[in-house]
Coordinates of C-alpha atoms in Angstrom, one line a residue:
M1 CA 0.0 0.0 0.0
Q2 CA 1.0 3.6 -0.6
F3 CA -0.3 4.7 2.8
K4 CA 0.8 4.3 6.5
D5 CA -2.3 3.9 8.6
K6 CA -4.8 1.3 9.9
F7 CA -7.2 -0.3 7.4
F8 CA -10.2 -2.5 7.1
A9 CA -11.5 -4.4 4.1
C10 CA -15.0 -5.1 2.9
L11 CA -16.5 -7.9 0.8
S12 CA -19.8 -7.1 -1.0
L13 CA -21.8 -9.8 -2.7
G14 CA -25.4 -9.3 -3.7
E15 CA -27.3 -7.5 -0.9
R16 CA -24.8 -8.4 1.8
T17 CA -21.6 -6.7 2.8
Y18 CA -19.0 -8.0 5.4
R19 CA -16.0 -6.2 6.9
T20 CA -12.8 -7.3 8.6
D21 CA -11.3 -6.0 11.8
K22 CA -8.8 -3.1 11.5
S23 CA -5.3 -4.1 10.5
D24 CA -2.1 -3.1 12.3
N25 CA -0.2 0.1 11.6
T26 CA 1.6 -1.2 8.5
Q27 CA 2.2 -0.7 4.8
R28 CA 1.3 -4.4 4.3
P29 CA -2.0 -4.9 6.2
V30 CA -2.9 -8.5 6.8
W31 CA -6.5 -9.4 7.9
D32 CA -6.5 -13.2 7.4
S33 CA -10.3 -13.0 7.4
E34 CA -12.7 -15.6 6.1
K35 CA -16.4 -15.5 5.2
K36 CA -18.5 -18.3 3.7
V37 CA -21.0 -17.0 1.1
I38 CA -23.5 -18.6 -1.2
V39 CA -22.6 -18.5 -4.9
E40 CA -25.6 -19.6 -6.9
T41 CA -25.6 -20.2 -10.7
N42 CA -28.4 -17.6 -11.2
G43 CA -27.4 -15.3 -8.4
P44 CA -24.8 -12.6 -7.8
H45 CA -21.3 -13.7 -8.5
I46 CA -19.3 -10.4 -9.0
A47 CA -17.8 -9.6 -5.6
R48 CA -16.4 -6.2 -4.8
I49 CA -13.6 -5.8 -2.3
S50 CA -13.0 -2.4 -0.9
V51 CA -10.2 -1.2 1.4
F52 CA -10.8 1.8 3.7
E53 CA -8.4 3.9 5.7
T54 CA -9.8 4.1 9.2
N55 CA -10.7 7.2 11.1
R56 CA -12.1 7.1 14.6
F57 CA -14.2 10.2 14.5
S58 CA -15.6 10.7 11.0
K59 CA -16.3 8.7 7.8
N60 CA -13.5 6.4 6.8
T61 CA -11.8 6.9 3.4
L62 CA -12.0 4.5 0.5
V63 CA -8.5 4.1 -0.8
G64 CA -8.8 1.2 -3.2
Y65 CA -11.2 -1.4 -4.6
C66 CA -11.4 -4.3 -7.0
E67 CA -14.0 -6.7 -8.5
V68 CA -13.7 -10.4 -8.9
D69 CA -15.9 -12.8 -10.8
L70 CA -16.3 -15.7 -8.4
F71 CA -17.6 -17.9 -11.2
E72 CA -14.3 -17.5 -13.1
M73 CA -12.2 -18.3 -10.0
L74 CA -14.3 -21.2 -8.8
T75 CA -14.7 -23.0 -12.1
K76 CA -10.9 -23.4 -12.5
D77 CA -9.9 -27.0 -11.9
L78 CA -8.3 -26.3 -8.5
E79 CA -9.4 -27.2 -5.0
E80 CA -8.2 -23.8 -3.7
H81 CA -7.4 -20.8 -5.8
S82 CA -5.4 -17.8 -4.6
E83 CA -5.0 -14.6 -6.7
D84 CA -3.3 -11.2 -6.4
L85 CA -5.7 -8.5 -7.5
P86 CA -4.8 -4.9 -8.2
L87 CA -6.6 -2.3 -6.0
L88 CA -7.8 0.5 -8.2
D89 CA -7.6 4.1 -7.3
P90 CA -11.3 5.4 -6.7
S91 CA -10.4 8.6 -8.6
S92 CA -8.9 6.8 -11.6
S93 CA -9.6 3.3 -12.9
N94 CA -6.3 3.4 -14.7
A95 CA -4.2 3.9 -11.5
T96 CA -3.6 1.4 -8.7
V97 CA -2.8 2.0 -5.0
G98 CA -1.6 -1.5 -4.2
S99 CA -2.8 -5.1 -4.4
I100 CA -4.7 -7.6 -2.3
T101 CA -4.5 -11.4 -2.1
I102 CA -7.7 -13.4 -1.9
S103 CA -8.2 -17.1 -1.7
C104 CA -11.4 -19.0 -2.6
Y105 CA -12.5 -22.6 -2.2
I106 CA -15.7 -24.5 -2.6
E107 CA -17.2 -26.3 0.4
D108 CA -19.3 -29.4 -0.3
P109 CA -23.0 -28.9 0.9
V110 CA -22.7 -32.3 2.8
E111 CA -19.7 -30.8 4.7
T112 CA -21.8 -27.7 5.5
E113 CA -24.6 -29.9 6.8
Q114 CA -22.2 -31.9 8.9
S115 CA -20.7 -28.7 10.3
F116 CA -24.2 -27.6 11.5
A117 CA -24.9 -31.1 12.9
R118 CA -21.7 -31.1 14.8
R119 CA -22.7 -27.8 16.5
V120 CA -26.2 -28.8 17.5
L121 CA -25.0 -32.3 18.6
A122 CA -22.7 -30.6 21.1
I123 CA -25.7 -28.9 22.8
V124 CA -26.9 -32.2 24.3
D125 CA -23.9 -34.5 24.0
Y126 CA -23.5 -34.7 27.8
D127 CA -20.9 -37.4 27.8
E128 CA -19.0 -35.6 25.0
N129 CA -18.4 -38.8 23.0
G130 CA -19.6 -37.4 19.7
T131 CA -22.8 -39.5 19.6
L132 CA -26.4 -39.2 20.9
S133 CA -28.3 -41.7 22.9
L134 CA -32.1 -41.8 22.6
S135 CA -32.5 -39.6 25.8
E136 CA -30.0 -37.1 24.4
F137 CA -31.6 -37.1 21.0
S138 CA -35.0 -36.5 22.7
D139 CA -33.5 -33.5 24.6
L140 CA -32.2 -32.1 21.3
M141 CA -35.7 -32.3 19.7
K142 CA -37.1 -30.4 22.6
A143 CA -34.2 -27.8 22.3
F144 CA -35.4 -27.2 18.8
G145 CA -38.7 -26.0 20.3
N146 CA -40.6 -28.7 18.4
K147 CA -43.3 -30.3 20.5
L148 CA -43.1 -33.8 19.0
A149 CA -44.8 -36.8 20.6
V150 CA -42.6 -39.3 22.3
A151 CA -43.5 -41.9 19.7
K152 CA -42.5 -39.5 16.9
I153 CA -39.1 -38.9 18.5
E154 CA -38.5 -42.6 18.8
E155 CA -39.5 -43.0 15.1
L156 CA -37.0 -40.3 14.1
F157 CA -34.3 -41.8 16.2
R158 CA -34.7 -45.2 14.5
Q159 CA -34.8 -43.4 11.2
A160 CA -31.5 -41.6 12.0
D161 CA -29.8 -44.7 13.4
T162 CA -29.2 -46.2 10.0
N163 CA -26.6 -48.8 11.2
G164 CA -28.9 -49.9 14.1
D165 CA -26.2 -49.5 16.9
G166 CA -28.5 -47.6 19.2
I167 CA -26.7 -44.3 18.9
V168 CA -26.8 -41.5 16.4
D169 CA -23.4 -40.1 15.2
I170 CA -22.7 -36.8 13.4
D171 CA -23.1 -38.1 9.8
E172 CA -26.4 -39.8 10.7
L173 CA -27.7 -36.7 12.4
A174 CA -26.7 -34.4 9.5
A175 CA -28.5 -36.7 7.0
L176 CA -31.6 -36.7 9.2
L177 CA -31.7 -33.0 9.6
A178 CA -31.1 -32.2 6.0
D179 CA -33.8 -34.7 4.8
Q180 CA -36.3 -33.7 7.5
Q181 CA -36.0 -30.0 7.0
E182 CA -37.0 -30.6 3.3
K183 CA -40.1 -32.7 4.3
E184 CA -41.4 -31.6 7.6
P185 CA -39.0 -29.1 9.4
L186 CA -37.8 -30.0 12.9
I187 CA -36.5 -26.5 13.4
S188 CA -39.1 -23.7 12.8
N189 CA -36.8 -20.7 13.7
C190 CA -33.1 -20.1 13.2
P191 CA -31.5 -20.5 16.6
V192 CA -29.1 -17.6 15.9
C193 CA -31.1 -14.9 14.1
G194 CA -34.6 -16.0 15.0
E195 CA -35.9 -15.8 11.4
D196 CA -38.7 -18.1 10.3
L197 CA -37.3 -21.1 8.4
G198 CA -38.9 -22.8 5.5
K199 CA -39.2 -19.7 3.4
Y200 CA -35.8 -19.9 1.7
D201 CA -36.3 -20.8 -1.9
K202 CA -32.7 -20.1 -2.9
I203 CA -30.7 -21.6 -0.1
N204 CA -31.9 -24.4 2.2
D205 CA -32.4 -24.0 5.9
M206 CA -29.4 -26.0 6.8
I207 CA -27.0 -23.7 5.0
H208 CA -28.8 -20.6 6.4
M209 CA -28.3 -21.8 9.9
T210 CA -24.7 -22.9 9.3
L211 CA -23.8 -19.4 8.1
C212 CA -25.6 -17.8 11.1
F213 CA -23.7 -20.0 13.5
D214 CA -20.5 -19.1 11.8
E215 CA -21.2 -15.4 12.3
G216 CA -22.8 -15.7 15.7
T217 CA -19.9 -17.7 17.2
G218 CA -17.2 -15.5 15.6
N219 CA -15.8 -18.3 13.6
Q220 CA -15.8 -16.2 10.4
I221 CA -14.0 -13.1 11.7
M222 CA -15.7 -10.8 9.2
T223 CA -18.7 -8.9 10.6
G224 CA -22.0 -8.9 8.6
G225 CA -25.2 -7.0 8.8
F226 CA -24.2 -4.3 6.3
L227 CA -26.0 -3.5 3.0
T228 CA -23.2 -1.6 1.2
D229 CA -19.4 -1.0 1.7
K230 CA -20.2 2.7 2.1
Q231 CA -22.4 1.9 5.1
T232 CA -19.4 0.2 6.8
S233 CA -17.4 3.4 6.4
Y234 CA -19.6 5.7 8.5
G235 CA -18.2 6.9 11.8
W236 CA -19.6 7.1 15.3
M237 CA -22.0 10.0 14.5
F238 CA -23.9 7.9 12.0
K239 CA -24.0 5.0 14.5
L240 CA -25.4 7.4 17.1
S241 CA -28.1 8.7 14.7
E242 CA -29.1 5.1 13.9
W243 CA -29.3 4.3 17.6
A244 CA -31.4 7.4 18.2
H245 CA -33.6 6.5 15.1
F246 CA -32.7 9.7 13.3
S247 CA -32.0 7.7 10.2
T248 CA -32.6 4.2 8.8
Y249 CA -30.4 2.2 6.5
D250 CA -32.6 -0.2 4.5
V251 CA -33.9 -0.8 1.0
G252 CA -37.3 0.3 -0.1
L253 CA -39.4 3.5 0.1
H254 CA -38.6 5.8 3.0
S255 CA -39.9 9.3 3.3
G256 CA -39.7 12.3 5.6
S257 CA -36.9 12.2 8.2
T258 CA -35.8 8.7 7.3
A259 CA -35.0 9.4 3.7
S260 CA -31.3 9.8 4.5
H261 CA -29.8 7.3 2.1
I262 CA -30.6 6.4 -1.5
L263 CA -29.9 2.7 -2.1
V264 CA -30.2 1.1 -5.6
F265 CA -29.7 -2.3 -7.0
D266 CA -26.8 -2.6 -9.6
R267 CA -28.1 -4.9 -12.3
R268 CA -24.7 -5.7 -13.7
T269 CA -23.1 -6.8 -10.4
K270 CA -26.4 -7.8 -8.6
R271 CA -25.3 -5.7 -5.7
I272 CA -26.9 -3.0 -3.5
V273 CA -25.0 0.3 -4.0
E274 CA -25.4 3.7 -2.4
E275 CA -26.0 6.8 -4.5
V276 CA -23.6 9.7 -3.8
I277 CA -25.5 12.8 -2.6
D278 CA -24.4 15.6 -0.3
G279 CA -25.9 15.4 3.2
K280 CA -26.7 19.1 3.2
I281 CA -28.7 18.7 0.0
V282 CA -30.6 15.8 1.5
L283 CA -31.6 17.9 4.5
S284 CA -32.7 20.9 2.3
M285 CA -34.7 18.6 0.0
R286 CA -36.5 17.0 2.9
A287 CA -37.3 20.4 4.4
L288 CA -38.7 21.6 1.1
Y289 CA -40.5 18.5 -0.3
Q290 CA -41.4 16.4 2.7
S291 CA -43.3 19.0 4.9
K292 CA -46.3 21.2 4.9
V293 CA -44.0 24.2 5.5
G294 CA -42.1 23.3 2.4
L295 CA -45.3 23.1 0.4
T296 CA -46.2 26.6 1.6
L297 CA -42.7 27.8 0.4
I298 CA -43.2 26.1 -3.0
N299 CA -46.6 27.8 -3.4
T300 CA -45.2 31.2 -2.5
G301 CA -42.3 31.7 -4.9
V302 CA -39.9 28.7 -4.8
K303 CA -41.2 27.5 -8.2
D304 CA -40.0 30.7 -9.8
L305 CA -36.8 30.7 -7.7
L306 CA -35.9 27.1 -8.9
K307 CA -36.6 28.1 -12.5
N308 CA -34.4 31.3 -12.3
L309 CA -31.7 29.4 -10.5
S310 CA -31.7 26.7 -13.2
E311 CA -31.5 29.2 -16.0
K312 CA -28.6 31.0 -14.4
Q313 CA -26.8 27.7 -13.7
G314 CA -27.4 26.7 -17.3
K315 CA -25.7 29.9 -18.6
K316 CA -22.9 29.5 -16.2
M317 CA -22.2 25.9 -17.3
N318 CA -22.0 27.0 -20.9
S319 CA -19.3 29.6 -20.1
P320 CA -15.5 28.9 -20.7
E321 CA -14.9 29.5 -16.9
S322 CA -17.0 26.5 -16.1
A323 CA -14.4 24.1 -17.5
K324 CA -12.4 24.3 -14.3
D325 CA -15.2 22.6 -12.5
I326 CA -14.7 19.3 -14.4
P327 CA -11.9 17.9 -12.3
K328 CA -13.8 18.7 -9.1
F329 CA -16.9 17.0 -10.5
L330 CA -14.8 13.9 -11.4
E331 CA -13.3 13.8 -7.9
L332 CA -16.8 14.0 -6.3
F333 CA -18.0 11.0 -8.3
K334 CA -14.7 9.1 -8.4
D335 CA -15.2 5.4 -9.2
Q336 CA -18.7 6.2 -10.8
I337 CA -17.5 7.9 -14.0
N338 CA -15.4 5.8 -16.4
M339 CA -13.5 8.2 -18.5
D340 CA -12.0 5.3 -20.5
E341 CA -15.3 4.9 -22.4
V342 CA -15.7 8.7 -23.2
N343 CA -15.2 9.5 -26.9
D344 CA -13.2 12.7 -26.4
P345 CA -10.2 13.5 -24.1
I346 CA -11.1 15.6 -21.0
E347 CA -8.9 18.5 -22.2
S348 CA -11.1 18.9 -25.3
F349 CA -14.1 20.0 -23.3
K350 CA -14.2 23.8 -23.4
T351 CA -17.2 24.2 -21.0
F352 CA -18.7 22.1 -18.3
N353 CA -21.8 21.4 -20.3
E354 CA -19.7 20.0 -23.2
F355 CA -18.4 17.5 -20.7
F356 CA -21.8 16.9 -19.2
I357 CA -23.3 15.9 -22.5
R358 CA -20.2 13.9 -23.4
G359 CA -20.6 11.1 -26.0
L360 CA -19.3 7.6 -25.6
K361 CA -17.0 5.5 -27.8
P362 CA -18.7 3.2 -30.3
G363 CA -19.7 0.0 -28.7
A364 CA -19.5 1.3 -25.1
R365 CA -23.2 0.6 -24.8
P366 CA -24.1 -2.5 -26.7
I367 CA -27.7 -2.9 -27.6
A368 CA -29.2 -6.2 -26.5
Y369 CA -30.9 -8.2 -29.3
G370 CA -30.3 -5.3 -31.7
D371 CA -32.0 -7.3 -34.6
Q372 CA -35.2 -8.1 -32.7
D373 CA -37.6 -5.2 -32.5
G374 CA -39.9 -7.1 -30.2
I375 CA -37.4 -6.6 -27.3
A376 CA -37.3 -3.1 -25.8
T377 CA -34.1 -1.8 -24.2
C378 CA -33.2 0.7 -21.6
A379 CA -33.3 4.3 -22.7
A380 CA -30.6 5.8 -20.4
D381 CA -27.9 5.1 -17.9
S382 CA -30.2 5.5 -14.9
R383 CA -32.0 4.2 -11.9
L384 CA -35.1 2.4 -13.2
M385 CA -38.6 1.7 -11.8
A386 CA -41.1 -0.4 -13.9
F387 CA -44.8 -0.6 -13.3
C388 CA -47.5 -2.5 -15.1
S389 CA -50.1 0.2 -14.2
V390 CA -50.4 3.7 -12.8
D391 CA -52.0 2.2 -9.7
E392 CA -48.9 0.1 -9.0
S393 CA -46.6 3.2 -9.5
T394 CA -48.6 5.3 -7.1
R395 CA -48.9 2.6 -4.5
L396 CA -45.1 1.8 -4.6
W397 CA -43.3 4.9 -5.7
I398 CA -45.0 8.1 -6.9
K399 CA -46.8 9.8 -3.9
G400 CA -48.0 13.0 -5.6
R401 CA -51.8 13.2 -5.3
K402 CA -52.5 14.0 -8.9
F403 CA -50.3 11.6 -11.0
S404 CA -52.0 10.1 -14.0
I405 CA -51.1 9.2 -17.6
E406 CA -53.3 12.0 -18.9
G407 CA -51.6 14.5 -16.5
L408 CA -48.2 13.3 -17.6
L409 CA -48.8 13.6 -21.3
G410 CA -51.2 16.5 -21.5
T411 CA -54.1 16.8 -23.9
S412 CA -52.0 17.2 -27.1
A413 CA -50.0 14.0 -26.6
H414 CA -52.4 11.7 -24.7
S415 CA -54.5 9.2 -26.7
N416 CA -56.9 6.5 -25.7
A417 CA -54.3 3.9 -26.8
L418 CA -52.1 4.9 -23.8
R419 CA -54.9 5.1 -21.3
N420 CA -54.1 2.8 -18.3
G421 CA -50.8 1.9 -19.8
S422 CA -47.6 0.5 -18.4
L423 CA -44.8 2.9 -17.5
V424 CA -41.1 2.8 -16.8
I425 CA -39.2 5.6 -15.0
F426 CA -35.5 6.2 -15.9
R427 CA -34.0 8.6 -13.3
L428 CA -30.6 10.1 -14.3
A429 CA -28.2 11.4 -11.6
P430 CA -25.7 14.1 -12.3
Q431 CA -22.8 11.6 -12.7
D432 CA -24.6 9.6 -15.4
Y433 CA -24.0 9.7 -19.1
H434 CA -26.7 12.2 -20.0
R435 CA -27.7 11.2 -23.6
F436 CA -30.8 9.2 -23.9
H437 CA -31.6 6.6 -26.5
V438 CA -34.6 5.1 -28.3
P439 CA -36.0 2.0 -26.5
V440 CA -38.0 0.7 -29.4
S441 CA -37.9 0.9 -33.2
G442 CA -40.6 2.9 -35.0
T443 CA -41.7 6.2 -36.5
V444 CA -41.6 9.5 -34.6
E445 CA -45.2 10.8 -35.0
K446 CA -44.9 14.1 -33.1
F447 CA -43.2 16.2 -30.5
V448 CA -45.0 18.1 -27.8
E449 CA -43.5 20.5 -25.3
I450 CA -45.2 21.3 -22.0
P451 CA -43.8 24.2 -19.9
G452 CA -43.7 23.7 -16.1
C453 CA -41.7 23.8 -12.9
L454 CA -38.3 22.5 -12.2
Y455 CA -38.6 20.4 -9.1
T456 CA -35.9 17.9 -8.3
V457 CA -36.5 14.4 -9.6
N458 CA -34.8 12.9 -6.5
P459 CA -36.9 10.2 -4.8
I460 CA -37.2 12.4 -1.8
A461 CA -39.4 14.7 -4.0
V462 CA -41.0 12.0 -6.1
N463 CA -42.0 10.1 -2.8
S464 CA -43.5 13.3 -1.4
K465 CA -47.3 13.7 -1.1
Y466 CA -47.0 17.4 -1.2
C467 CA -45.9 18.0 -4.8
N468 CA -46.5 16.4 -8.2
V469 CA -43.1 16.3 -9.8
F470 CA -43.8 14.4 -13.0
T471 CA -47.1 16.2 -13.9
E472 CA -45.9 19.7 -13.0
N473 CA -42.4 19.8 -14.3
K474 CA -41.3 21.0 -17.7
R475 CA -41.3 18.1 -20.2
A476 CA -40.8 17.3 -23.8
I477 CA -42.9 14.4 -25.2
S478 CA -42.4 12.2 -28.3
I479 CA -44.9 9.7 -29.6
I480 CA -43.3 6.8 -31.4
S481 CA -45.5 4.5 -33.5
T482 CA -44.2 0.9 -33.5
S483 CA -45.3 -2.4 -35.1
E484 CA -44.4 -4.5 -32.0
F485 CA -45.6 -2.3 -29.1
G486 CA -48.2 0.0 -30.6
K487 CA -47.8 3.6 -29.6
V488 CA -45.0 4.5 -27.1
A489 CA -44.8 7.9 -25.4
F490 CA -41.2 9.0 -24.6
V491 CA -41.3 11.7 -22.0
A492 CA -38.1 13.7 -21.2
I493 CA -38.6 15.6 -17.9
G494 CA -36.6 18.6 -16.8
A495 CA -35.5 19.1 -13.2
T496 CA -33.7 21.5 -10.9
M497 CA -30.5 22.7 -12.6
V498 CA -31.4 21.2 -16.0
G499 CA -30.8 23.9 -18.6
S500 CA -32.5 22.3 -21.5
I501 CA -33.8 19.2 -23.2
T502 CA -32.6 18.6 -26.8
F503 CA -33.9 16.0 -29.2
L504 CA -31.8 14.9 -32.2
K505 CA -34.6 13.4 -34.3
N506 CA -37.4 15.0 -36.2
E507 CA -41.1 14.3 -36.7
G508 CA -41.5 11.6 -39.4
D509 CA -38.1 10.0 -38.8
Y510 CA -37.8 6.3 -38.5
V511 CA -35.7 5.4 -35.4
H512 CA -34.0 2.2 -34.6
K513 CA -33.8 0.7 -31.1
G514 CA -30.7 2.0 -29.4
D515 CA -30.3 5.1 -31.6
E516 CA -29.2 8.3 -29.8
F517 CA -32.4 10.3 -29.3
G518 CA -31.3 13.4 -27.5
Y519 CA -29.6 14.8 -24.3
F520 CA -30.1 16.7 -21.1
S521 CA -27.9 19.7 -20.3
F522 CA -26.5 20.1 -16.7
G523 CA -28.4 18.5 -13.8
G524 CA -30.3 15.4 -12.8
S525 CA -33.3 14.5 -15.0
T526 CA -35.8 11.7 -15.8
V527 CA -37.2 9.9 -18.8
I528 CA -40.6 8.1 -18.5
C529 CA -41.8 5.7 -21.2
V530 CA -45.5 4.9 -21.4
F531 CA -46.5 1.7 -23.2
E532 CA -50.0 0.7 -24.2
K533 CA -51.9 -1.5 -21.7
D534 CA -50.5 -5.1 -21.7
A535 CA -48.3 -4.3 -24.7
I536 CA -45.0 -5.1 -22.9
Q537 CA -43.9 -7.7 -20.4
F538 CA -41.2 -6.1 -18.3
D539 CA -38.1 -8.2 -17.3
A540 CA -38.9 -10.1 -14.1
D541 CA -35.9 -8.7 -12.1
L542 CA -37.0 -5.1 -12.9
V543 CA -40.5 -5.7 -11.7
A544 CA -39.4 -7.6 -8.6
N545 CA -37.1 -4.7 -7.5
S546 CA -39.8 -2.2 -8.2
E547 CA -42.3 -4.1 -6.0
R548 CA -39.7 -3.6 -3.2
S549 CA -39.7 0.1 -4.0
L550 CA -36.0 -0.4 -5.0
E551 CA -34.6 1.3 -8.1
T552 CA -32.4 -0.8 -10.4
L553 CA -29.2 0.7 -11.8
V554 CA -29.2 0.1 -15.6
S555 CA -27.2 1.1 -18.7
V556 CA -28.3 2.1 -22.1
G557 CA -29.1 -1.0 -24.2
M558 CA -29.9 -3.5 -21.4
T559 CA -33.1 -5.4 -21.9
L560 CA -36.3 -3.8 -20.7
G561 CA -39.0 -6.1 -21.7
V562 CA -40.7 -8.2 -24.5
S563 CA -43.6 -7.4 -26.7
T564 CA -46.7 -9.4 -25.8
R565 CA -48.0 -9.2 -29.3
N566 CA -45.2 -11.3 -30.8
K567 CA -46.0 -14.7 -29.5
G568 CA -43.3 -16.4 -31.5
L569 CA -40.5 -14.4 -29.9
Q570 CA -38.3 -16.6 -27.7
V571 CA -35.9 -14.8 -25.4
P572 CA -33.5 -16.8 -23.1
E573 CA -34.5 -16.6 -19.5
L574 CA -31.4 -15.6 -17.5
Q575 CA -32.8 -17.3 -14.4
K576 CA -32.7 -20.7 -16.3
C577 CA -29.3 -20.3 -17.9
S578 CA -26.5 -22.4 -16.5
L579 CA -22.8 -21.8 -16.4
E580 CA -20.7 -23.7 -18.9

C-alpha cells in the first residue's frame, strides 16, 4: 500500500456486505479473514472488495477497490485458488494503489450440513463422546422447540440410526436434519437470528443456519449486517443517529426524516450500492419537499426561484470558466464515471456542459438483441422503476396526489391507446451519461413541449405527497409508433438545474432501437416511457425490484421487456441459464 495507517477491508456480494477488523499500523496490512458466502448459478457472482483507511471520528476513506468474478475463480480446476488483484484508485480506474490477495475454495454442501450437525450435537452430548443416545436425542428435539410426541421422537431416532447400533453419530444426524428440513421441518426458527425457516427458496435452511452459526460464534472473523461498503465506512456520528432513530439504512421506500440514504440495485453486479448525494442537499430537499412548511414555500415563490436558479446555472455551465469545475466533479464522483469509455479526451471540453453531454465511444453501450424489434431496451444510464399500471406506480413509488397518464402527457400527446398503460421511469443522476436513446424501433409521430416547474426528480421529492413532480415539471414528449408495441410515449422531464432538453430526431423520422435520441444539459433528470396497456412484459428482475420500492441501476441497451404481441419471440430466461 502507498499509505501508512490502519485499514479494514469489505467484501460485498449481492445484498450483503461484510467487513474485517482493523489491520495493524503497516504498509502491508494482513487481515487473514474468512467468510462463507452462497454463490448460486443464477445469483450474484461479482464480488467487490473495498479497502478503507480508518478514522475514529468521522467517515472512513475509500483508498482502493477491485472486483472479482467468483464464477471465473471457482470454475478453474483447483481445490483452492489464490489470486493477487490490483486495487484500483477510486479517482482513476487506470491507477492502482496496491494489491490484495484473496483465496477462494468450494465447500461441499454435505460438509456444510455436517458442520451444523456437529454444532447442534454438542448442545446435548452430555458425555462428549460425539454421539447421541435416545434420551440425548430427545432433549435435542425439545431444544429445537418442536413439541413432538414421544412416539414421533423414537421413530425419528430409529430413522436416523441407519446402522442400528442404538446411537446417532454426526453423519447420521446431519443426514436426518437435511432430509427432515425438506419434508417436515424439525426447526421452525433459526437458533441464531430467529428468522422463520422454510421460506428460503434459494438456499436451504441447513446452509442458512450454518452461516448464522459461523457469524454468531465469531468463527468467520468478518462482521456482517451491512448493505453496502459505504455503510461500513460511516463513523460514530452515524451509528449514534441510527441508535437514536434519526435515520434508517434499508432498501425500499422511506420518506420524511428517514430518507437519508438512496440505495439502488446494480443490475450488472447484482449488488446494492449507495448513491452519492451531499448530506446538506438531502436535508434541504427533505425540508422543502417532505413537509407542509415546504409546500407553503413552494406555493409562494420557490417554483420561480428554482426556474431562475436553473436558467442562471445553465448559462454558467456554458461559459468557458465552467471548464475548471470538471476535475472537481470527477473527484466528487470518483469510481462512478469511467473516462475510458468517453469518446473525447477531457482537455477537449471547453465548457462544463460540453463535458456533461459527453458522447461515448462506439460499442461502449451494446444494444441487446439489436436485430429483434420485439425486445425493448433501456433508454438511459439511470435508476429504473417499472410498473404494469399507474395504480402500481402510485402505490409503490409516486406519492404525488395528482399523478396520471393524462396529466403526464397532456391533452396534445395523450391518446386512448395509452390510457391505463404501463410505465417505466429512468432517473438520471448528475454523474450519469446524459444522452438518452430510443428504447423501441418505430416512426416519430410528433413532439409536444409542455412548460412547467423544475422540481428535483430525486426520490425524496417523487415520494412526497406534497408535490406532483412528473405532472408539474417542464417536459418534452415524443410519440413513437411501432409495429411491436403500438404507440409508445417517450417523456423527457426537466428538473432542478437542467438547462435544456434537446432532441436529435425530427417528426417523421424512423428510429431504430438504441439510436441516440437526445440529451439533457446540466443537472439530474428523468425519462418516462409509457406503453399501451398489456403491450409489454417487463423483465422479471426489474418488476421484482420495483415491487420492493427499490430502483435498479441500468445502462443504455440493457433489456427492458418483451412485446406481448409477438408470441413467436423466444428470449432466453437468464434465471434458467446455466454456467458452462
